[in-house]
GROMACS .gro file of C-alpha atoms in nm:
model
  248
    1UNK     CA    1   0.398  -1.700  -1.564
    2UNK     CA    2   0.200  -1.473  -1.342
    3UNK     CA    3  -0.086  -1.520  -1.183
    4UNK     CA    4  -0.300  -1.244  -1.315
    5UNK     CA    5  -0.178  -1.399  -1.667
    6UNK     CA    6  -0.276  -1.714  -1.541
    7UNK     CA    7  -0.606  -1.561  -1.489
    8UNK     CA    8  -0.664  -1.390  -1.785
    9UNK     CA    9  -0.588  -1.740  -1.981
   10UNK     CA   10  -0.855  -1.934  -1.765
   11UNK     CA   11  -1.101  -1.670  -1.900
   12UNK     CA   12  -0.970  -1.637  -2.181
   13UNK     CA   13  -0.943  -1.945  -2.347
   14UNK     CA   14  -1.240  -2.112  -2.309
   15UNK     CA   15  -1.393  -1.806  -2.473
   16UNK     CA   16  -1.183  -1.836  -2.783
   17UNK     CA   17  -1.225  -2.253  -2.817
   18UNK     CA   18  -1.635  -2.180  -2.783
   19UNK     CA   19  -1.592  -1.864  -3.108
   20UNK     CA   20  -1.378  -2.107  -3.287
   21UNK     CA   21  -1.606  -2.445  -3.257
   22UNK     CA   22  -1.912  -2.239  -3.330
   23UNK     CA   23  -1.805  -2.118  -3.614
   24UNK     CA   24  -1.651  -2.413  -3.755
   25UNK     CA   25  -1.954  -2.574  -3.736
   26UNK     CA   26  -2.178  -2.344  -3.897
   27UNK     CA   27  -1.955  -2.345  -4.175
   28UNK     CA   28  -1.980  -2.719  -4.192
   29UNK     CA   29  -2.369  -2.720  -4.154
   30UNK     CA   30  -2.350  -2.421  -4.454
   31UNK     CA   31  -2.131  -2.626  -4.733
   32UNK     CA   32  -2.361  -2.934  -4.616
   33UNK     CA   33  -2.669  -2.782  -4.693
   34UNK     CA   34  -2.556  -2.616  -4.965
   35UNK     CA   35  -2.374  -2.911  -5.148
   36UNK     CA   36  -2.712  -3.109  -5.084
   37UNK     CA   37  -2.893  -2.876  -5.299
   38UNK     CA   38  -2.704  -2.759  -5.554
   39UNK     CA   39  -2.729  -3.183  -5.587
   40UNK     CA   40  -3.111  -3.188  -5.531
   41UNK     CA   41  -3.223  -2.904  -5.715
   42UNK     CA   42  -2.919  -2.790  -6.000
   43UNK     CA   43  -3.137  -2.575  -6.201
   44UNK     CA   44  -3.164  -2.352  -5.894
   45UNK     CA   45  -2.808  -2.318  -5.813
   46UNK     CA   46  -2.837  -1.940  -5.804
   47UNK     CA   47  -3.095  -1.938  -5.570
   48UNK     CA   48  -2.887  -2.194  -5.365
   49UNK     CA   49  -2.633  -1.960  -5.413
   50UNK     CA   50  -2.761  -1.649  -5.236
   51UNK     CA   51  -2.915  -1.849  -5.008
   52UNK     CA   52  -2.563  -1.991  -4.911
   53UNK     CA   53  -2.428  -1.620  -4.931
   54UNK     CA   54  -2.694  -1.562  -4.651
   55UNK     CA   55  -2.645  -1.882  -4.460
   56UNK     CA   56  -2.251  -1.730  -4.455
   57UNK     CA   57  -2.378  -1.420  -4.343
   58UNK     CA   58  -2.578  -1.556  -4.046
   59UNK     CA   59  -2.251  -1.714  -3.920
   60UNK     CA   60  -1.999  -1.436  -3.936
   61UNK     CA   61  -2.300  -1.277  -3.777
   62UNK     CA   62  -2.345  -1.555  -3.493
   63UNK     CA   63  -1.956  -1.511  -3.465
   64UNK     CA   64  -1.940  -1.154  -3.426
   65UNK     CA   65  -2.197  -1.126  -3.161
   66UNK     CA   66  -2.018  -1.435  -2.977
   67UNK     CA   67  -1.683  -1.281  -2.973
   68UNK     CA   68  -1.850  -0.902  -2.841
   69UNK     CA   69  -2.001  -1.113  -2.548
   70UNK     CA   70  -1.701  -1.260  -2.516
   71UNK     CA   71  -1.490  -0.968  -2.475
   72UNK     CA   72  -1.770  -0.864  -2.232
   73UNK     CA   73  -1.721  -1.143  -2.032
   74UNK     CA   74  -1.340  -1.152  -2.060
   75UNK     CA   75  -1.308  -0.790  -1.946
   76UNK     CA   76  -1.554  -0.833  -1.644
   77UNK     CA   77  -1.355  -1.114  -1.545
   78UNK     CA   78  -1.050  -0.884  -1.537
   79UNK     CA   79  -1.201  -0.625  -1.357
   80UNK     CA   80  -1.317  -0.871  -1.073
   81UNK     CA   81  -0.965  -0.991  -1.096
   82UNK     CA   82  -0.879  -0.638  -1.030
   83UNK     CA   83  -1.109  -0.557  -0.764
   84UNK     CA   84  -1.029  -0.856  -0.619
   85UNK     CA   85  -0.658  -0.735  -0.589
   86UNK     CA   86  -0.744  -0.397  -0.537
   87UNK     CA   87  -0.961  -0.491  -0.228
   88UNK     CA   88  -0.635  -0.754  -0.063
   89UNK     CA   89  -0.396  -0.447  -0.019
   90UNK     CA   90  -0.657  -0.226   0.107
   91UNK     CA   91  -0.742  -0.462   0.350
   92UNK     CA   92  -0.390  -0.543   0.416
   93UNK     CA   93  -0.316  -0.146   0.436
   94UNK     CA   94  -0.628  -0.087   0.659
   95UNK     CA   95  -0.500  -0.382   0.925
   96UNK     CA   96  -0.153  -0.240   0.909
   97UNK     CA   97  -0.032  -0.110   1.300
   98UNK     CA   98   0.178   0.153   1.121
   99UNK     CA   99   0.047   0.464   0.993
  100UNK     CA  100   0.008   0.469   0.633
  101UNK     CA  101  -0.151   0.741   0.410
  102UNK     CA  102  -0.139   0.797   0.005
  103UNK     CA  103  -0.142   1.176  -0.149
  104UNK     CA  104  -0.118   1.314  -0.461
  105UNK     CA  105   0.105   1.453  -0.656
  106UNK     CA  106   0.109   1.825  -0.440
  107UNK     CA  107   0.096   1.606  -0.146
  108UNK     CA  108  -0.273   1.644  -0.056
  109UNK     CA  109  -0.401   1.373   0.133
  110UNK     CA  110  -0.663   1.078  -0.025
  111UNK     CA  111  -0.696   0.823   0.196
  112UNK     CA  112  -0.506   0.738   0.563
  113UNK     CA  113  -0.531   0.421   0.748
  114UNK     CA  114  -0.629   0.319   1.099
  115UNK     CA  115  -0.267   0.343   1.216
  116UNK     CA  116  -0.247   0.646   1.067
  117UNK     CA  117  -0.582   0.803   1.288
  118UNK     CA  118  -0.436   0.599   1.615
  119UNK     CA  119  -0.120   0.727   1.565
  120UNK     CA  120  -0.180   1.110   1.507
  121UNK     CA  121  -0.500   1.126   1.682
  122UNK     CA  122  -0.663   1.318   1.365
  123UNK     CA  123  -0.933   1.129   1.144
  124UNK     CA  124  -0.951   1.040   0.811
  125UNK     CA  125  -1.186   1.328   0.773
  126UNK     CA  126  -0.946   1.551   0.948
  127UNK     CA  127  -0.656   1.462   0.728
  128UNK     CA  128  -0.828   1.472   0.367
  129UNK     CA  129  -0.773   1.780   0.202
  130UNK     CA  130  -0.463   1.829   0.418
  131UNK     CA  131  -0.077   1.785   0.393
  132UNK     CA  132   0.129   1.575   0.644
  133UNK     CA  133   0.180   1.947   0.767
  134UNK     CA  134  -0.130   1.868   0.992
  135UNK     CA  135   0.095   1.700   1.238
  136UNK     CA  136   0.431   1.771   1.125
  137UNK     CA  137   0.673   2.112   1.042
  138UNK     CA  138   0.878   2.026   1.272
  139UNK     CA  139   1.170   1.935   1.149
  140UNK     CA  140   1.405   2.167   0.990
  141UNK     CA  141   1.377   2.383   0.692
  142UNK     CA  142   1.621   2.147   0.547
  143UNK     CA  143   1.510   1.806   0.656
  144UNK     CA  144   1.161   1.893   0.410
  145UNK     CA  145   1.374   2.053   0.112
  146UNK     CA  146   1.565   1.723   0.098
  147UNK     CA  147   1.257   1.540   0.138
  148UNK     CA  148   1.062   1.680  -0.160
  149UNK     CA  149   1.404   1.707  -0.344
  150UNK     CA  150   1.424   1.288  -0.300
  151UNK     CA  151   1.039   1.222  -0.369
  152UNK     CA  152   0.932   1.473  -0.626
  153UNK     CA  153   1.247   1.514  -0.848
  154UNK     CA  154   1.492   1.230  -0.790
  155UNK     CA  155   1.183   1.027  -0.782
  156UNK     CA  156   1.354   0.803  -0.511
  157UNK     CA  157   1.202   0.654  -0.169
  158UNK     CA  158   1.339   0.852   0.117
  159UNK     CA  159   1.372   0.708   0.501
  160UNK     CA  160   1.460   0.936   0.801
  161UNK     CA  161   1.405   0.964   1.170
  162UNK     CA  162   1.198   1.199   1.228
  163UNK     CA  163   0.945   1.409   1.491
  164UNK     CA  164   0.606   1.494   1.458
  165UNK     CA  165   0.285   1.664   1.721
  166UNK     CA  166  -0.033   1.442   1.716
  167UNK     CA  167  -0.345   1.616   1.799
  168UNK     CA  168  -0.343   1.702   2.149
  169UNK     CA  169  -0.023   1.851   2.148
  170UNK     CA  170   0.188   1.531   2.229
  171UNK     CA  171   0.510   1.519   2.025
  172UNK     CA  172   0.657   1.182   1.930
  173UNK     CA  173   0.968   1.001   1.732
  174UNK     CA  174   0.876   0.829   1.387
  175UNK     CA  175   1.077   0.667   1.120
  176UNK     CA  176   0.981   0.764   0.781
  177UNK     CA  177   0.945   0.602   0.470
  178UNK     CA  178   0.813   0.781   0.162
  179UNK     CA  179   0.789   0.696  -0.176
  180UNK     CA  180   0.649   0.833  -0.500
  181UNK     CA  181   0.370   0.669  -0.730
  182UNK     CA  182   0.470   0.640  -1.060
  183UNK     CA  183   0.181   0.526  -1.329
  184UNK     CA  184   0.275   0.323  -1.644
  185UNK     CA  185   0.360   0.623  -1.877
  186UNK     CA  186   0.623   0.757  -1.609
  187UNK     CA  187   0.432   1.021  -1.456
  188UNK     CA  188   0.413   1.128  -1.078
  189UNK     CA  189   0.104   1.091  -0.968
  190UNK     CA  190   0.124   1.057  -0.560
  191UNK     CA  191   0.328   0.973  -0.270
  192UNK     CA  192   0.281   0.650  -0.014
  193UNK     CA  193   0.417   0.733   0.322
  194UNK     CA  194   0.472   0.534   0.603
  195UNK     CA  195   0.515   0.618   0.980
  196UNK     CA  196   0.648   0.338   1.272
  197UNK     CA  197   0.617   0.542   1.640
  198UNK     CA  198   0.931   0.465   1.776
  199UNK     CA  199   0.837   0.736   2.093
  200UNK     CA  200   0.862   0.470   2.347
  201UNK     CA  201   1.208   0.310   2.183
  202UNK     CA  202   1.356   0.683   2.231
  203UNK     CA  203   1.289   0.727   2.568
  204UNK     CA  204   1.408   0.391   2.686
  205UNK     CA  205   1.724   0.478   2.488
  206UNK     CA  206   1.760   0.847   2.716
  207UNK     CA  207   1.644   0.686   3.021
  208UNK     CA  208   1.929   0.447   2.962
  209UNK     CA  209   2.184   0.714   2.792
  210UNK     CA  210   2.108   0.918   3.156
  211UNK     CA  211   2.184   0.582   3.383
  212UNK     CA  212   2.531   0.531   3.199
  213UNK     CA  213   2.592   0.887   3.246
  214UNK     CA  214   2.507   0.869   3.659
  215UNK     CA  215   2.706   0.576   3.690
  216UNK     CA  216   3.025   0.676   3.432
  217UNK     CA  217   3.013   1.016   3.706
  218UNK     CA  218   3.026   0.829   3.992
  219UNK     CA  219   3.307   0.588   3.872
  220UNK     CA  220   3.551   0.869   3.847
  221UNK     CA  221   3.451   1.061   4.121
  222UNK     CA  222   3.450   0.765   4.422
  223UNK     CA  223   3.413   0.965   4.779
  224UNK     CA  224   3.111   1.158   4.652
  225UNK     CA  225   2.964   0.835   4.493
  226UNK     CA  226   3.024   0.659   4.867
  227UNK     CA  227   2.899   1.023   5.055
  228UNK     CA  228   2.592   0.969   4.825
  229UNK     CA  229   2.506   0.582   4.915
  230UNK     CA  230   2.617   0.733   5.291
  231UNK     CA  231   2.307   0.996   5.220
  232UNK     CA  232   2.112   0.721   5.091
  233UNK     CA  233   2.094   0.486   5.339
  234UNK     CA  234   2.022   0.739   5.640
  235UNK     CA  235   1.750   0.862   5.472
  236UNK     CA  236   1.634   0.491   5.557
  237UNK     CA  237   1.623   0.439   5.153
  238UNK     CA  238   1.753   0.111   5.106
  239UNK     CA  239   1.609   0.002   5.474
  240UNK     CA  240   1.623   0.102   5.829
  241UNK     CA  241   1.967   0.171   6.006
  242UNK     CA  242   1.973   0.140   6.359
  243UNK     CA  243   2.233   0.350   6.593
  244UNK     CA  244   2.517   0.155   6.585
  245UNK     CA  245   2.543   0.123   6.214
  246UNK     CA  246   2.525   0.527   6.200
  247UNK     CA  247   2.780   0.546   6.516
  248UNK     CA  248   3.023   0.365   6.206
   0.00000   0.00000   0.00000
């Protein structure tokens, strides 16, 4: 069992028990009262009668109004339930690190996180109206045909490497993942997307690509690796050499 239909059974409940006493009794208290009279006074039983037909009334009355507050109560309860939900992934979403922002359908942008500002360098204000154009286009012609082609019409997530421009002008490396919003009667109604910067994790990987590279050259080619430390080290480099160790 779930917990919202855990919740909607703690509300729920002790509204129906209350509608069912209540009624139970007044029906009780009405065959009482009438039974007592029709005892009492016989010659009046049609009096007794209406007045019982009223006495009825009254109830299914009392029990009507009872079960419209009822349902009041029950659905406010839901929709704090709701809110309550609503407002633990917004919060969740709003502390995320990673840039997060929701669209619609024609991928116009309704709401973007903090991550998303910090990482872009636009603001929320910047980036509602827009597209994810704002700070990207810079990927290939292709790259965004298979993109929409995934999201809109396959209706499946999609997750690429990809690079974007934030605000001042600074390109960086993100990994994508983008996924439509599909409402309870199957239609498309928005995209979540999802950005992790991954800028510094690329350049450690070329700064280390280029170091394997320098030292895969220098393996095959020996003398001008050892005429290059020779270079080096009279340039004082890796520490002072004195005459005789240049005389060698």
């Amino acid at each position: 069992m779930s917990q919202i239909t855990k919740d909607i059974l703690r509300i729920v409940f002790p509204v129906f028990l209350i509608v069912i006493v209540a009624f139970v009794a007044l029906r009780i208290i009405a065959n009482l009262v009438f039974q007592e009279a029709v005892d009492f006074m016989p010659e009046h039983l049609g009096l007794i009668s209406a007045a019982n037909f009223k006495l009825n009334l009254i109830a299914v009355s009392f029990v009507v109004i009872v079960t419209v507050v009822s349902l009041y109560i029950v659905v406010k309860g839901l929709r704090k339930i709701a809110e309550e939900d609503i407002n633990k992934y917004l919060l969740a979403i709003e502390s995320a690190t990673n840039h997060i922002v929701i669209t619609d359908a024609n991928g116009i942008i309704v709401y973007a996180n903090k991550g998303a500002e910090n990482t872009t360098g636009y603001t929320f204000e910047e980036m509602k109206g827009n597209t994810p154009r704002l700070w990207g286009g810079l990927m290939p012609k292709d790259f965004y045909k298979n993109l929409w082609q995934t999201i809109k019409y396959d209706r499946k997530s999609f997750y690429a490497e990809l690079k974007n421009r934030r605000k001042n002008q600074e390109e960086y490396y993100a990994i994508a993942r983008i996924s439509p919003i599909i409402n309870y009667n199957g239609v498309l109604t928005g995209f979540v997307a999802s950005e992790e910067d991954i800028t510094k994790e690329k350049e450690k990987q070329r700064i280390q690509i280029d170091f394997l590279s320098l030292v895969s050259h220098q393996l095959r080619t020996p003398l001008t690796g050892i005429k290059w430390l020779i270079e080096t080290m009279n340039r004082n480099v890796l520490g002072t050499v004195n005459a005789k160790q240049k005389s060698y």
